[in-house]
Amino acid sequence: MTANDAPNDAAPGPATGKTARDPWDLPDVSDLTIGVLGGTGDQGRGLAYRFSRAGHRVIIGSRSAERAREVAADELLAGTGVEGDDNAGCARRSDVVIVAVPWGGHAATLTALREELTGKLVVDCVNPLGFDKKGAYPLRPEEGSAAEQAAALLPDSRVTAAFHHLSAVLLCDPGVAEIPIDVMVLGEARADCEIVQALASRIPGMRGVFAGRLRNAHQVEALVANLISVNRRYRAHAGVRLTDV
Ligand SMILES: NC(=O)c1ccc[n+]([C@@H]2O[C@H](COP(=O)([O-])OP(=O)(O)OC[C@H]3O[C@@H](n4cnc5c(N)ncnc54)[C@H](OP(=O)(O)O)[C@@H]3O)[C@@H](O)[C@H]2O)c1
């Protein structure tokens, strides 16, 4: 096991004489190119907009390269430098690839991109939800969660999960300068989680907080059903703040 694979939520072991590293000491990620699969949707466009505003090169992906280029030139993204490509080109040309397709297209999209995503840092933000007359409710993927499905389908990628609780409405509103929210980041490798935490922290108001291994992704994805209930009752775009960290 390398330092990068070491659990970051393990109980402290016997004293080693080493000074514990500051968990907020995160890497410089400013030169990373970010791709967004399904980047023509509200969540993907919103993330693309925020990361381009933070100075990143961003490529949005689509099942149609033409649609991606159209959306990259739309009212929100025009002038930001965001590029459009098909999902395969987006995955190939990016260092970090955010998955922002609907749950219904998740498995097929990732299966088709296994080669392009080899070695890439993949960030899954997909929330498997159902809707009925009582509102939103979480679905239970066979693998445990969307993130674990991604990890099972992409054994040669570095799969993490984050950005589940962000409101696309806020992300896509140019009048919103800061989004005060904690982004719960899950994954198996410390270095990968820290890259995603650092990326989240590039967006004004946000903090990326490590929140466990992928086996704990289900409840993070499922919490969105509660946030949707909150939003409906209070006409809000609620997010999550973690206290005492
Ligand atoms: N909306 C939010 O506030 C929010 C917040 C947090 C997380 N999320 C998660 O982010 C994901 C995207 O949300 P969204 O609201 O942006 O969804 P969306 O607009 O319905 O879909 C995003 C894009 O995915 C592509 N797509 C649609 N069906 C597909 C399929 N069967 N296979 C592959 N690609 C397909 C479409 O792009 P092309 O037609 O151009 O390929 C579409 O523009 C969801 O999994 C959601 O749970 C959303």
Short mmCIF file of C-alpha atoms and ligand atoms in Angstrom, two decimals:
data_model
loop_
_atom_site.label_atom_id
_atom_site.label_comp_id
_atom_site.label_asym_id
_atom_site.label_seq_id
_atom_site.Cartn_x
_atom_site.Cartn_y
_atom_site.Cartn_z
CA MET A 1 0.00 0.00 0.00
CA THR A 2 1.45 3.39 -0.95
CA ALA A 3 0.91 6.63 0.93
CA ASN A 4 -1.62 7.59 -1.72
CA ASP A 5 -3.67 4.46 -1.12
CA ALA A 6 -3.58 4.77 2.65
CA PRO A 7 -6.98 5.25 4.23
CA ASN A 8 -7.43 8.84 5.28
CA ASP A 9 -10.22 8.03 7.70
CA ALA A 10 -8.40 5.29 9.59
CA ALA A 11 -8.07 5.40 13.36
CA PRO A 12 -4.74 6.88 14.44
CA GLY A 13 -2.07 4.24 15.03
CA PRO A 14 0.70 4.18 17.61
CA ALA A 15 2.81 7.34 17.88
CA THR A 16 5.44 7.40 15.12
CA GLY A 17 7.10 10.69 15.97
CA LYS A 18 5.90 12.10 12.61
CA THR A 19 3.92 15.32 12.60
CA ALA A 20 0.40 14.83 11.22
CA ARG A 21 -0.09 16.67 7.94
CA ASP A 22 -2.57 19.55 7.90
CA PRO A 23 -5.67 18.12 6.16
CA TRP A 24 -6.28 21.53 4.59
CA ASP A 25 -2.87 21.50 2.93
CA LEU A 26 -4.19 20.73 -0.57
CA PRO A 27 -2.31 20.49 -3.88
CA ASP A 28 -2.12 23.21 -6.52
CA VAL A 29 -4.62 22.14 -9.17
CA SER A 30 -4.78 25.38 -11.11
CA ASP A 31 -3.32 23.91 -14.32
CA LEU A 32 -5.68 20.93 -14.58
CA THR A 33 -8.01 20.64 -17.57
CA ILE A 34 -11.51 19.68 -16.51
CA GLY A 35 -13.89 17.73 -18.70
CA VAL A 36 -17.60 17.34 -18.02
CA LEU A 37 -19.46 14.37 -19.53
CA GLY A 38 -23.04 15.42 -20.15
CA GLY A 39 -21.79 18.98 -19.94
CA THR A 40 -24.70 20.26 -22.03
CA GLY A 41 -27.10 19.75 -19.09
CA ASP A 42 -27.74 22.22 -16.30
CA GLN A 43 -25.37 20.64 -13.80
CA GLY A 44 -22.57 20.19 -16.32
CA ARG A 45 -22.90 23.69 -17.81
CA GLY A 46 -22.97 25.16 -14.33
CA LEU A 47 -19.83 23.34 -13.22
CA ALA A 48 -18.12 24.26 -16.50
CA TYR A 49 -19.05 27.89 -15.97
CA ARG A 50 -17.72 27.96 -12.40
CA PHE A 51 -14.45 26.17 -13.21
CA SER A 52 -13.80 28.39 -16.22
CA ARG A 53 -14.42 31.44 -14.00
CA ALA A 54 -11.86 29.97 -11.60
CA GLY A 55 -9.31 29.95 -14.44
CA HIS A 56 -9.43 26.34 -15.62
CA ARG A 57 -9.43 25.05 -19.15
CA VAL A 58 -12.79 23.28 -19.43
CA ILE A 59 -14.22 20.96 -22.10
CA ILE A 60 -17.88 19.99 -22.03
CA GLY A 61 -18.84 16.65 -23.53
CA SER A 62 -22.03 15.49 -25.18
CA ARG A 63 -23.27 12.55 -27.22
CA SER A 64 -23.08 15.08 -30.06
CA ALA A 65 -19.96 17.19 -30.57
CA GLU A 66 -22.08 19.72 -32.44
CA ARG A 67 -24.46 20.14 -29.48
CA ALA A 68 -21.51 20.53 -27.13
CA ARG A 69 -20.06 23.31 -29.30
CA GLU A 70 -23.44 25.03 -29.46
CA VAL A 71 -23.79 24.96 -25.67
CA ALA A 72 -20.18 26.14 -25.26
CA ALA A 73 -21.23 29.20 -27.26
CA ASP A 74 -24.53 29.80 -25.45
CA GLU A 75 -25.41 32.79 -23.31
CA LEU A 76 -23.86 31.36 -20.15
CA LEU A 77 -20.61 29.99 -21.57
CA ALA A 78 -19.85 32.37 -24.48
CA GLY A 79 -16.60 34.21 -23.83
CA THR A 80 -15.49 31.86 -21.03
CA GLY A 81 -13.19 29.79 -23.24
CA VAL A 82 -15.15 26.58 -22.48
CA GLU A 83 -14.79 24.16 -25.41
CA GLY A 84 -17.22 21.51 -26.64
CA ASP A 85 -16.51 18.01 -27.91
CA ASP A 86 -18.15 14.61 -27.93
CA ASN A 87 -17.91 12.71 -24.64
CA ALA A 88 -14.99 10.60 -25.89
CA GLY A 89 -12.98 13.65 -26.98
CA CYS A 90 -13.84 15.41 -23.73
CA ALA A 91 -12.57 12.43 -21.70
CA ARG A 92 -9.42 12.04 -23.79
CA ARG A 93 -8.43 15.72 -23.60
CA SER A 94 -9.07 16.27 -19.89
CA ASP A 95 -7.06 15.52 -16.74
CA VAL A 96 -10.11 15.36 -14.49
CA VAL A 97 -13.45 14.13 -15.86
CA ILE A 98 -16.71 14.95 -14.09
CA VAL A 99 -19.62 12.61 -14.82
CA ALA A 100 -22.83 14.68 -15.10
CA VAL A 101 -25.17 12.49 -17.11
CA PRO A 102 -28.56 11.28 -15.82
CA TRP A 103 -28.53 8.05 -13.80
CA GLY A 104 -30.37 6.31 -16.64
CA GLY A 105 -27.38 6.86 -18.96
CA HIS A 106 -24.63 6.38 -16.38
CA ALA A 107 -23.58 2.77 -16.94
CA ALA A 108 -23.73 2.90 -20.74
CA THR A 109 -21.81 6.18 -20.92
CA LEU A 110 -18.97 4.95 -18.72
CA THR A 111 -18.81 1.52 -20.33
CA ALA A 112 -18.34 3.15 -23.74
CA LEU A 113 -15.57 5.44 -22.42
CA ARG A 114 -13.49 2.89 -20.50
CA GLU A 115 -10.49 3.31 -22.78
CA GLU A 116 -10.60 7.14 -22.88
CA LEU A 117 -10.93 7.25 -19.09
CA THR A 118 -8.00 4.95 -18.37
CA GLY A 119 -5.72 6.60 -15.81
CA LYS A 120 -8.01 9.64 -15.51
CA LEU A 121 -9.32 11.11 -12.30
CA VAL A 122 -13.08 10.61 -12.61
CA VAL A 123 -15.47 12.61 -10.39
CA ASP A 124 -18.99 11.19 -10.26
CA CYS A 125 -21.78 13.59 -9.23
CA VAL A 126 -24.69 11.42 -10.29
CA ASN A 127 -27.62 11.02 -7.90
CA PRO A 128 -29.73 7.93 -8.60
CA LEU A 129 -33.21 9.20 -7.72
CA GLY A 130 -36.78 8.26 -8.47
CA PHE A 131 -39.76 10.61 -8.41
CA ASP A 132 -43.38 9.84 -7.61
CA LYS A 133 -46.34 11.75 -6.19
CA LYS A 134 -44.63 11.90 -2.77
CA GLY A 135 -41.56 13.56 -4.26
CA ALA A 136 -37.98 12.38 -4.76
CA TYR A 137 -36.60 9.18 -3.29
CA PRO A 138 -33.22 7.43 -3.59
CA LEU A 139 -32.76 4.42 -5.83
CA ARG A 140 -30.47 1.61 -4.71
CA PRO A 141 -28.00 0.66 -7.44
CA GLU A 142 -26.90 -2.96 -7.47
CA GLU A 143 -23.30 -1.86 -6.82
CA GLY A 144 -24.37 0.25 -3.82
CA SER A 145 -24.19 3.71 -5.41
CA ALA A 146 -23.57 5.47 -8.70
CA ALA A 147 -19.97 6.06 -7.60
CA GLU A 148 -19.40 2.37 -6.88
CA GLN A 149 -20.95 1.50 -10.22
CA ALA A 150 -18.45 3.88 -11.84
CA ALA A 151 -15.58 2.25 -9.96
CA ALA A 152 -16.75 -1.22 -11.02
CA LEU A 153 -17.07 -0.18 -14.67
CA LEU A 154 -13.79 1.77 -14.74
CA PRO A 155 -11.21 -0.45 -13.00
CA ASP A 156 -8.34 1.44 -14.64
CA SER A 157 -9.55 4.92 -13.67
CA ARG A 158 -9.25 6.81 -10.38
CA VAL A 159 -12.88 7.15 -9.37
CA THR A 160 -14.05 9.68 -6.78
CA ALA A 161 -17.45 11.18 -6.02
CA ALA A 162 -18.33 14.83 -5.30
CA PHE A 163 -20.57 17.80 -6.20
CA HIS A 164 -23.84 15.89 -5.48
CA HIS A 165 -25.44 18.64 -3.40
CA LEU A 166 -24.76 21.63 -5.65
CA SER A 167 -27.76 23.40 -7.10
CA ALA A 168 -27.49 23.76 -10.87
CA VAL A 169 -29.66 26.88 -10.56
CA LEU A 170 -27.01 28.60 -8.43
CA LEU A 171 -24.14 27.28 -10.55
CA CYS A 172 -25.74 28.69 -13.71
CA ASP A 173 -26.62 32.11 -12.27
CA PRO A 174 -23.89 34.61 -13.25
CA GLY A 175 -25.28 36.97 -10.60
CA VAL A 176 -24.29 34.51 -7.86
CA ALA A 177 -20.67 35.31 -7.02
CA GLU A 178 -20.20 32.85 -4.14
CA ILE A 179 -21.79 29.52 -3.36
CA PRO A 180 -21.35 28.84 0.37
CA ILE A 181 -21.42 25.05 0.56
CA ASP A 182 -19.25 22.13 1.66
CA VAL A 183 -18.59 19.63 -1.10
CA MET A 184 -18.35 16.11 0.31
CA VAL A 185 -15.57 14.26 -1.51
CA LEU A 186 -15.36 10.46 -1.44
CA GLY A 187 -12.77 8.10 -2.82
CA GLU A 188 -10.23 5.40 -2.17
CA ALA A 189 -6.94 7.25 -2.73
CA ARG A 190 -5.97 10.20 -0.57
CA ALA A 191 -4.13 12.05 -3.33
CA ASP A 192 -7.12 11.84 -5.67
CA CYS A 193 -9.56 13.04 -3.01
CA GLU A 194 -7.27 15.95 -2.23
CA ILE A 195 -7.18 17.00 -5.87
CA VAL A 196 -10.98 17.03 -5.96
CA GLN A 197 -11.15 18.87 -2.62
CA ALA A 198 -8.75 21.46 -4.00
CA LEU A 199 -10.81 21.82 -7.18
CA ALA A 200 -14.00 22.38 -5.18
CA SER A 201 -12.22 24.99 -3.11
CA ARG A 202 -11.36 26.94 -6.29
CA ILE A 203 -15.01 28.02 -6.55
CA PRO A 204 -15.66 31.00 -4.27
CA GLY A 205 -17.56 30.03 -1.12
CA MET A 206 -17.01 26.29 -1.51
CA ARG A 207 -14.87 23.93 0.52
CA GLY A 208 -13.98 20.40 -0.46
CA VAL A 209 -14.19 18.10 2.58
CA PHE A 210 -13.09 14.47 2.63
CA ALA A 211 -16.16 12.37 3.51
CA GLY A 212 -15.11 8.73 3.30
CA ARG A 213 -14.65 5.79 1.01
CA LEU A 214 -16.84 5.04 -1.99
CA ARG A 215 -18.78 2.47 0.04
CA ASN A 216 -20.28 5.46 1.83
CA ALA A 217 -21.36 7.23 -1.36
CA HIS A 218 -24.94 5.94 -1.33
CA GLN A 219 -26.12 8.11 1.54
CA VAL A 220 -24.39 11.18 0.08
CA GLU A 221 -26.19 10.61 -3.22
CA ALA A 222 -29.45 9.78 -1.40
CA LEU A 223 -29.34 12.97 0.68
CA VAL A 224 -30.28 14.87 -2.46
CA ALA A 225 -33.81 13.50 -2.09
CA ASN A 226 -33.97 15.32 1.27
CA LEU A 227 -32.51 18.49 -0.21
CA ILE A 228 -35.16 18.43 -2.93
CA SER A 229 -37.85 18.25 -0.19
CA VAL A 230 -36.21 21.19 1.58
CA ASN A 231 -36.06 23.17 -1.64
CA ARG A 232 -39.72 22.55 -2.39
CA ARG A 233 -40.95 23.51 1.08
CA TYR A 234 -38.78 26.60 1.48
CA ARG A 235 -38.40 27.60 -2.19
CA ALA A 236 -34.63 27.41 -1.75
CA HIS A 237 -31.49 25.96 -3.29
CA ALA A 238 -30.25 24.27 -0.15
CA GLY A 239 -26.77 22.84 0.26
CA VAL A 240 -24.78 21.28 3.09
CA ARG A 241 -22.42 22.88 5.63
CA LEU A 242 -20.39 20.60 7.93
CA THR A 243 -19.78 22.05 11.37
CA ASP A 244 -16.59 21.91 13.46
CA VAL A 245 -14.25 21.20 10.55
N1 LIG B 1 -29.42 19.45 -11.75
C1 LIG B 1 -28.89 19.54 -10.53
O1 LIG B 1 -29.16 20.49 -9.76
C2 LIG B 1 -27.91 18.48 -10.06
C3 LIG B 1 -27.24 18.66 -8.86
C4 LIG B 1 -26.31 17.70 -8.45
C5 LIG B 1 -26.10 16.57 -9.21
N2 LIG B 1 -26.79 16.40 -10.36
C6 LIG B 1 -26.56 15.18 -11.14
O2 LIG B 1 -25.93 15.56 -12.34
C7 LIG B 1 -26.39 14.76 -13.41
C8 LIG B 1 -26.85 15.67 -14.53
O3 LIG B 1 -27.92 16.45 -14.09
P1 LIG B 1 -28.67 17.45 -15.10
O4 LIG B 1 -29.76 18.06 -14.37
O5 LIG B 1 -27.65 18.31 -15.78
O6 LIG B 1 -29.23 16.37 -16.14
P2 LIG B 1 -29.75 16.49 -17.64
O7 LIG B 1 -29.79 17.91 -18.06
O8 LIG B 1 -30.99 15.68 -17.74
O9 LIG B 1 -28.63 15.69 -18.44
C9 LIG B 1 -27.34 16.15 -18.65
C10 LIG B 1 -26.87 15.79 -20.05
O10 LIG B 1 -26.70 14.38 -20.13
C11 LIG B 1 -26.89 13.97 -21.48
N3 LIG B 1 -27.78 12.79 -21.48
C12 LIG B 1 -29.14 12.77 -21.36
N4 LIG B 1 -29.58 11.50 -21.38
C13 LIG B 1 -28.48 10.72 -21.54
C14 LIG B 1 -28.28 9.31 -21.65
N5 LIG B 1 -29.30 8.45 -21.59
N6 LIG B 1 -27.00 8.86 -21.80
C15 LIG B 1 -25.96 9.74 -21.85
N7 LIG B 1 -26.08 11.07 -21.78
C16 LIG B 1 -27.34 11.55 -21.60
C17 LIG B 1 -27.52 15.13 -22.22
O11 LIG B 1 -26.50 15.67 -23.05
P3 LIG B 1 -26.37 15.33 -24.61
O12 LIG B 1 -27.76 15.09 -25.13
O13 LIG B 1 -25.77 16.59 -25.13
O14 LIG B 1 -25.49 14.14 -24.68
C18 LIG B 1 -27.87 16.12 -21.15
O15 LIG B 1 -27.71 17.47 -21.56
C19 LIG B 1 -27.51 13.87 -12.86
O16 LIG B 1 -27.03 12.56 -12.67
C20 LIG B 1 -27.88 14.50 -11.54
O17 LIG B 1 -28.24 13.53 -10.56
C21 LIG B 1 -27.69 17.33 -10.81
#
